[in-house]
Amino acid sequence: MSITIREAMQLPDMVHTRLVAGESGLNHPIHWVTIVEIVEDLERLQAGEFLITTGFGLEMNTDKHDQFIPSLAARGLSGVAIHTGFYLREIPSLFIEQANQFGLPLIEIPTELNFSTITKAILQPIVNRQFELIRYSEQIHQRLLNVALLGEGLSAIADELAAVTQGEVVITDVLGYELIRTCSRTCRPTTAGMPSVEYSNQVFSNQNCEPTSPDPVELTHSIEAARFTFGTITLRKHQTNQQEWDIIALQHASTLAALACSKDREVAQAEWRLKGDFLDELLSGTFKLNAESEARSRLLGYPLHIHARHLVVALSIPVTTYTEEYDFTMLQKLPTLLKRVAEVYQPTYLSKVRATDILLLMPEDRASEIFVQKVAAKWLDLYPQHPLAIGISTPRASFNTLSIAVQEAIYAMKCRGALLPASEIQSVSHFDRLSGYQFLFPYHAQPEALQQLWEPLLVTLLQYDQKHGQQLLETIHTYFEECLNGQKTAQRLFIHRHTLKYRLQQIEEKTAGSLHDASHRWQLQLAIMAYHLQQILYPDLPDIP
């Protein structure tokens, strides 16, 4: 707690002092009073301090004299009072000019007034307010704690914070979704000074509210416990109603909100574990549908008898898209996003949160497709620099094949970033729409088999490119993508058509075949696909054997 320069100037013991400059800084808060008779090392002074000095040493050092006021302003002092009549007969005009320039209140203390009188006059209300702050902090903590112990959750905590601060409270989750908003009108302003015990026990109704200021002041505090961030709690008030102790109330509320969120998270995790364990059984490949498992499925919100065909969806944030500092925080936001989008679109699904990805089991229907697309779109809006990878398996009617569907979904998820055009990089990747790469799925767990597919045709090209700095592999890949159109290929590669012709001749020579032969083109294109797939799935393997 502190008092302002303006308030200090109105104290009875300060009536004989005189403000000579820096009127624009009268609202600077005074956090402490420091007395320095010999002006030597100003670096020890801290922001918010009010300096009292005789100015000894300034008249003998031109540099110190000229930089005295600018140095104090740069340190963030609240103000300075100079005791004249000892070493400075009067306050120099340069000080007055600079104090007005920097908005630093400059006060003259006459000779007959003691340092101790000024120090006591200013420190006494500061200390008194600090005691009041401690008392208020205990009151607000107990009041909010009582609400939290009743177990009514975030809504009750927000309502109580709004009541004791007379402001509007908004709680958002880690993604920015608004969870709770109290009365949209700011209640009647508090009386001046620290709220009393009686005031703290009052309950204000919405009938006492007045319209919120169009330009309120916001105080925001994060809601977090250990390494887990749940969201933020924001207090909005009209600037004229803002009190110094509002931040104390906000801090207490955020702590109790974190406890409430932790409790809700534990309940949610227990539910996720139940659903995840059941999903593990479904995906094991040995699941048997019987009366017991059907009852469990209905209890967990995924009645198996209703859905004829099922999809497995894999979601992850590719490791290459975030640094270590994003690792934990980004992964914890994905389940939250699923929950928020599900609250709107009400899909049917089971989920399993794993170390690096999330698996969903969903019915094959339009609602599932919309849900997945909305999740992808919302994530893109929130984190465009950290794209989400989503893969969807082929529909499965038999529970015994769901284990294969998991592999399909993960395969599609991993392939998505490298196989889709740049313009569609944020799209969801379906296993059966992988532009032919789905036919290489049987080889995805066998890097040696993938290498055997591409090595006979491409190893010579790769070695030549590495030795001569050429781009023969890129050229033939682009040539196939442009449907053998030489003009479009040359334009895309920014090369002359004669250069393209020469490269194609080199490719035919090193692959021992003709590009006019459909069979050779097919083998060459399959080899390129196998090579790209190996780079995606096994990036640590060497490009050239």
mmCIF file of C-alpha atoms in Angstrom, residues 110-269:
data_model
loop_
_atom_site.group_PDB
_atom_site.id
_atom_site.type_symbol
_atom_site.label_atom_id
_atom_site.label_comp_id
_atom_site.label_asym_id
_atom_site.label_seq_id
_atom_site.Cartn_x
_atom_site.Cartn_y
_atom_site.Cartn_z
ATOM 1 C CA PRO A 110 12.224 25.198 4.452
ATOM 2 C CA THR A 111 15.152 25.287 6.875
ATOM 3 C CA GLU A 112 13.000 25.371 10.028
ATOM 4 C CA LEU A 113 11.332 22.021 9.176
ATOM 5 C CA ASN A 114 13.120 18.863 10.399
ATOM 6 C CA PHE A 115 13.756 15.773 8.267
ATOM 7 C CA SER A 116 12.134 13.586 10.922
ATOM 8 C CA THR A 117 8.920 15.588 10.780
ATOM 9 C CA ILE A 118 8.547 15.000 7.037
ATOM 10 C CA THR A 119 9.602 11.348 7.242
ATOM 11 C CA LYS A 120 7.142 10.565 10.039
ATOM 12 C CA ALA A 121 4.338 12.449 8.324
ATOM 13 C CA ILE A 122 4.643 10.389 5.143
ATOM 14 C CA LEU A 123 5.596 6.981 6.544
ATOM 15 C CA GLN A 124 2.839 6.853 9.146
ATOM 16 C CA PRO A 125 -0.074 6.635 6.651
ATOM 17 C CA ILE A 126 1.947 4.218 4.499
ATOM 18 C CA VAL A 127 2.527 1.872 7.439
ATOM 19 C CA ASN A 128 -1.089 2.228 8.574
ATOM 20 C CA ARG A 129 -2.309 1.292 5.119
ATOM 21 C CA GLN A 130 -0.009 -1.728 5.054
ATOM 22 C CA PHE A 131 -1.555 -2.953 8.312
ATOM 23 C CA GLU A 132 -4.991 -2.354 6.826
ATOM 24 C CA LEU A 133 -3.936 -4.286 3.754
ATOM 25 C CA ILE A 134 -2.909 -7.277 5.875
ATOM 26 C CA ARG A 135 -6.218 -7.140 7.725
ATOM 27 C CA TYR A 136 -8.186 -6.912 4.508
ATOM 28 C CA SER A 137 -6.147 -9.722 2.957
ATOM 29 C CA GLU A 138 -7.075 -12.013 5.845
ATOM 30 C CA GLN A 139 -10.746 -11.044 5.562
ATOM 31 C CA ILE A 140 -10.987 -11.596 1.829
ATOM 32 C CA HIS A 141 -9.054 -14.857 2.048
ATOM 33 C CA GLN A 142 -11.410 -16.207 4.701
ATOM 34 C CA ARG A 143 -14.474 -15.074 2.814
ATOM 35 C CA LEU A 144 -13.369 -16.657 -0.464
ATOM 36 C CA LEU A 145 -12.134 -19.758 1.355
ATOM 37 C CA ASN A 146 -15.561 -20.255 2.918
ATOM 38 C CA VAL A 147 -17.105 -20.135 -0.553
ATOM 39 C CA ALA A 148 -14.551 -22.600 -1.916
ATOM 40 C CA LEU A 149 -15.112 -25.032 0.965
ATOM 41 C CA LEU A 150 -18.809 -25.187 0.127
ATOM 42 C CA GLY A 151 -17.755 -26.840 -3.138
ATOM 43 C CA GLU A 152 -19.844 -24.618 -5.400
ATOM 44 C CA GLY A 153 -16.988 -24.213 -7.862
ATOM 45 C CA LEU A 154 -15.734 -21.399 -10.049
ATOM 46 C CA SER A 155 -19.086 -19.674 -10.368
ATOM 47 C CA ALA A 156 -19.370 -19.050 -6.617
ATOM 48 C CA ILE A 157 -15.742 -17.850 -6.396
ATOM 49 C CA ALA A 158 -16.314 -15.413 -9.267
ATOM 50 C CA ASP A 159 -19.539 -14.107 -7.704
ATOM 51 C CA GLU A 160 -17.833 -13.568 -4.349
ATOM 52 C CA LEU A 161 -14.879 -11.761 -5.933
ATOM 53 C CA ALA A 162 -17.283 -9.526 -7.849
ATOM 54 C CA ALA A 163 -19.165 -8.726 -4.634
ATOM 55 C CA VAL A 164 -16.149 -7.762 -2.538
ATOM 56 C CA THR A 165 -14.466 -5.733 -5.281
ATOM 57 C CA GLN A 166 -17.634 -4.278 -6.803
ATOM 58 C CA GLY A 167 -16.382 -5.237 -10.256
ATOM 59 C CA GLU A 168 -17.131 -7.618 -13.087
ATOM 60 C CA VAL A 169 -15.302 -10.974 -13.089
ATOM 61 C CA VAL A 170 -14.561 -13.113 -16.136
ATOM 62 C CA ILE A 171 -12.958 -16.566 -15.974
ATOM 63 C CA THR A 172 -11.557 -18.111 -19.146
ATOM 64 C CA ASP A 173 -9.884 -21.461 -19.741
ATOM 65 C CA VAL A 174 -6.399 -22.019 -21.110
ATOM 66 C CA LEU A 175 -7.677 -21.642 -24.694
ATOM 67 C CA GLY A 176 -9.433 -18.350 -24.029
ATOM 68 C CA TYR A 177 -12.955 -19.805 -23.902
ATOM 69 C CA GLU A 178 -15.132 -17.814 -21.520
ATOM 70 C CA LEU A 179 -16.342 -20.105 -18.737
ATOM 71 C CA ILE A 180 -17.959 -17.632 -16.324
ATOM 72 C CA ARG A 181 -18.960 -13.990 -16.407
ATOM 73 C CA THR A 182 -20.562 -12.266 -13.440
ATOM 74 C CA CYS A 183 -23.095 -9.419 -13.607
ATOM 75 C CA SER A 184 -22.404 -7.402 -16.759
ATOM 76 C CA ARG A 185 -22.889 -4.191 -14.820
ATOM 77 C CA THR A 186 -20.447 -2.710 -12.315
ATOM 78 C CA CYS A 187 -21.975 -2.425 -8.870
ATOM 79 C CA ARG A 188 -22.060 0.783 -6.899
ATOM 80 C CA PRO A 189 -18.648 2.259 -6.092
ATOM 81 C CA THR A 190 -17.026 1.545 -2.751
ATOM 82 C CA THR A 191 -16.557 4.183 -0.133
ATOM 83 C CA ALA A 192 -13.156 5.809 0.215
ATOM 84 C CA GLY A 193 -10.578 4.052 2.321
ATOM 85 C CA MET A 194 -10.155 0.435 3.331
ATOM 86 C CA PRO A 195 -13.346 -1.659 3.557
ATOM 87 C CA SER A 196 -14.306 -2.519 7.114
ATOM 88 C CA VAL A 197 -15.286 -5.886 8.567
ATOM 89 C CA GLU A 198 -18.957 -4.907 8.360
ATOM 90 C CA TYR A 199 -18.545 -3.997 4.691
ATOM 91 C CA SER A 200 -16.884 -7.315 3.988
ATOM 92 C CA ASN A 201 -19.959 -9.153 5.263
ATOM 93 C CA GLN A 202 -22.441 -7.289 3.104
ATOM 94 C CA VAL A 203 -24.123 -8.973 0.144
ATOM 95 C CA PHE A 204 -24.912 -6.759 -2.830
ATOM 96 C CA SER A 205 -27.635 -7.643 -5.296
ATOM 97 C CA ASN A 206 -27.833 -6.792 -8.977
ATOM 98 C CA GLN A 207 -30.430 -4.156 -8.136
ATOM 99 C CA ASN A 208 -27.607 -1.924 -6.925
ATOM 100 C CA CYS A 209 -25.685 -2.234 -10.184
ATOM 101 C CA GLU A 210 -25.023 0.602 -12.541
ATOM 102 C CA PRO A 211 -23.996 0.347 -16.204
ATOM 103 C CA THR A 212 -20.397 -0.678 -16.765
ATOM 104 C CA SER A 213 -18.005 1.987 -17.994
ATOM 105 C CA PRO A 214 -17.350 1.706 -21.726
ATOM 106 C CA ASP A 215 -13.611 1.776 -20.952
ATOM 107 C CA PRO A 216 -13.023 -0.316 -17.804
ATOM 108 C CA VAL A 217 -9.646 -1.120 -16.254
ATOM 109 C CA GLU A 218 -8.707 -4.823 -16.279
ATOM 110 C CA LEU A 219 -6.644 -6.788 -13.760
ATOM 111 C CA THR A 220 -5.760 -10.319 -14.871
ATOM 112 C CA HIS A 221 -4.209 -13.218 -12.975
ATOM 113 C CA SER A 222 -3.433 -16.715 -14.204
ATOM 114 C CA ILE A 223 -5.096 -19.759 -12.659
ATOM 115 C CA GLU A 224 -2.402 -22.385 -12.287
ATOM 116 C CA ALA A 225 -1.235 -25.163 -10.019
ATOM 117 C CA ALA A 226 2.249 -26.668 -10.272
ATOM 118 C CA ARG A 227 3.031 -26.809 -14.012
ATOM 119 C CA PHE A 228 -0.596 -26.926 -15.113
ATOM 120 C CA THR A 229 -2.313 -23.746 -16.289
ATOM 121 C CA PHE A 230 -6.098 -23.796 -16.167
ATOM 122 C CA GLY A 231 -6.821 -20.320 -17.517
ATOM 123 C CA THR A 232 -7.138 -16.745 -16.283
ATOM 124 C CA ILE A 233 -9.373 -14.721 -13.998
ATOM 125 C CA THR A 234 -9.991 -11.090 -14.920
ATOM 126 C CA LEU A 235 -11.440 -8.283 -12.798
ATOM 127 C CA ARG A 236 -12.929 -5.325 -14.667
ATOM 128 C CA LYS A 237 -13.772 -2.038 -12.974
ATOM 129 C CA HIS A 238 -14.349 1.589 -13.789
ATOM 130 C CA GLN A 239 -11.059 3.412 -13.342
ATOM 131 C CA THR A 240 -12.544 5.740 -10.729
ATOM 132 C CA ASN A 241 -13.616 2.730 -8.623
ATOM 133 C CA GLN A 242 -10.309 0.873 -8.792
ATOM 134 C CA GLN A 243 -8.718 0.213 -5.420
ATOM 135 C CA GLU A 244 -5.152 -0.777 -4.531
ATOM 136 C CA TRP A 245 -6.335 -3.880 -2.711
ATOM 137 C CA ASP A 246 -8.246 -5.271 -5.702
ATOM 138 C CA ILE A 247 -5.137 -7.163 -6.784
ATOM 139 C CA ILE A 248 -4.980 -8.837 -3.339
ATOM 140 C CA ALA A 249 -8.525 -10.099 -3.723
ATOM 141 C CA LEU A 250 -7.775 -11.231 -7.276
ATOM 142 C CA GLN A 251 -4.719 -13.201 -6.134
ATOM 143 C CA HIS A 252 -6.695 -14.966 -3.404
ATOM 144 C CA ALA A 253 -9.463 -15.771 -5.870
ATOM 145 C CA SER A 254 -7.033 -17.176 -8.441
ATOM 146 C CA THR A 255 -5.486 -19.485 -5.843
ATOM 147 C CA LEU A 256 -8.861 -20.869 -4.799
ATOM 148 C CA ALA A 257 -9.943 -21.097 -8.439
ATOM 149 C CA ALA A 258 -6.849 -23.217 -9.123
ATOM 150 C CA LEU A 259 -7.882 -25.570 -6.314
ATOM 151 C CA ALA A 260 -11.403 -25.816 -7.730
ATOM 152 C CA CYS A 261 -10.039 -26.469 -11.220
ATOM 153 C CA SER A 262 -7.663 -29.111 -9.863
ATOM 154 C CA LYS A 263 -10.592 -30.900 -8.267
ATOM 155 C CA ASP A 264 -12.617 -30.751 -11.494
ATOM 156 C CA ARG A 265 -9.583 -31.981 -13.418
ATOM 157 C CA GLU A 266 -9.179 -34.971 -11.119
ATOM 158 C CA VAL A 267 -12.831 -35.888 -11.675
ATOM 159 C CA ALA A 268 -12.427 -35.455 -15.436
ATOM 160 C CA GLN A 269 -9.246 -37.547 -15.444
#
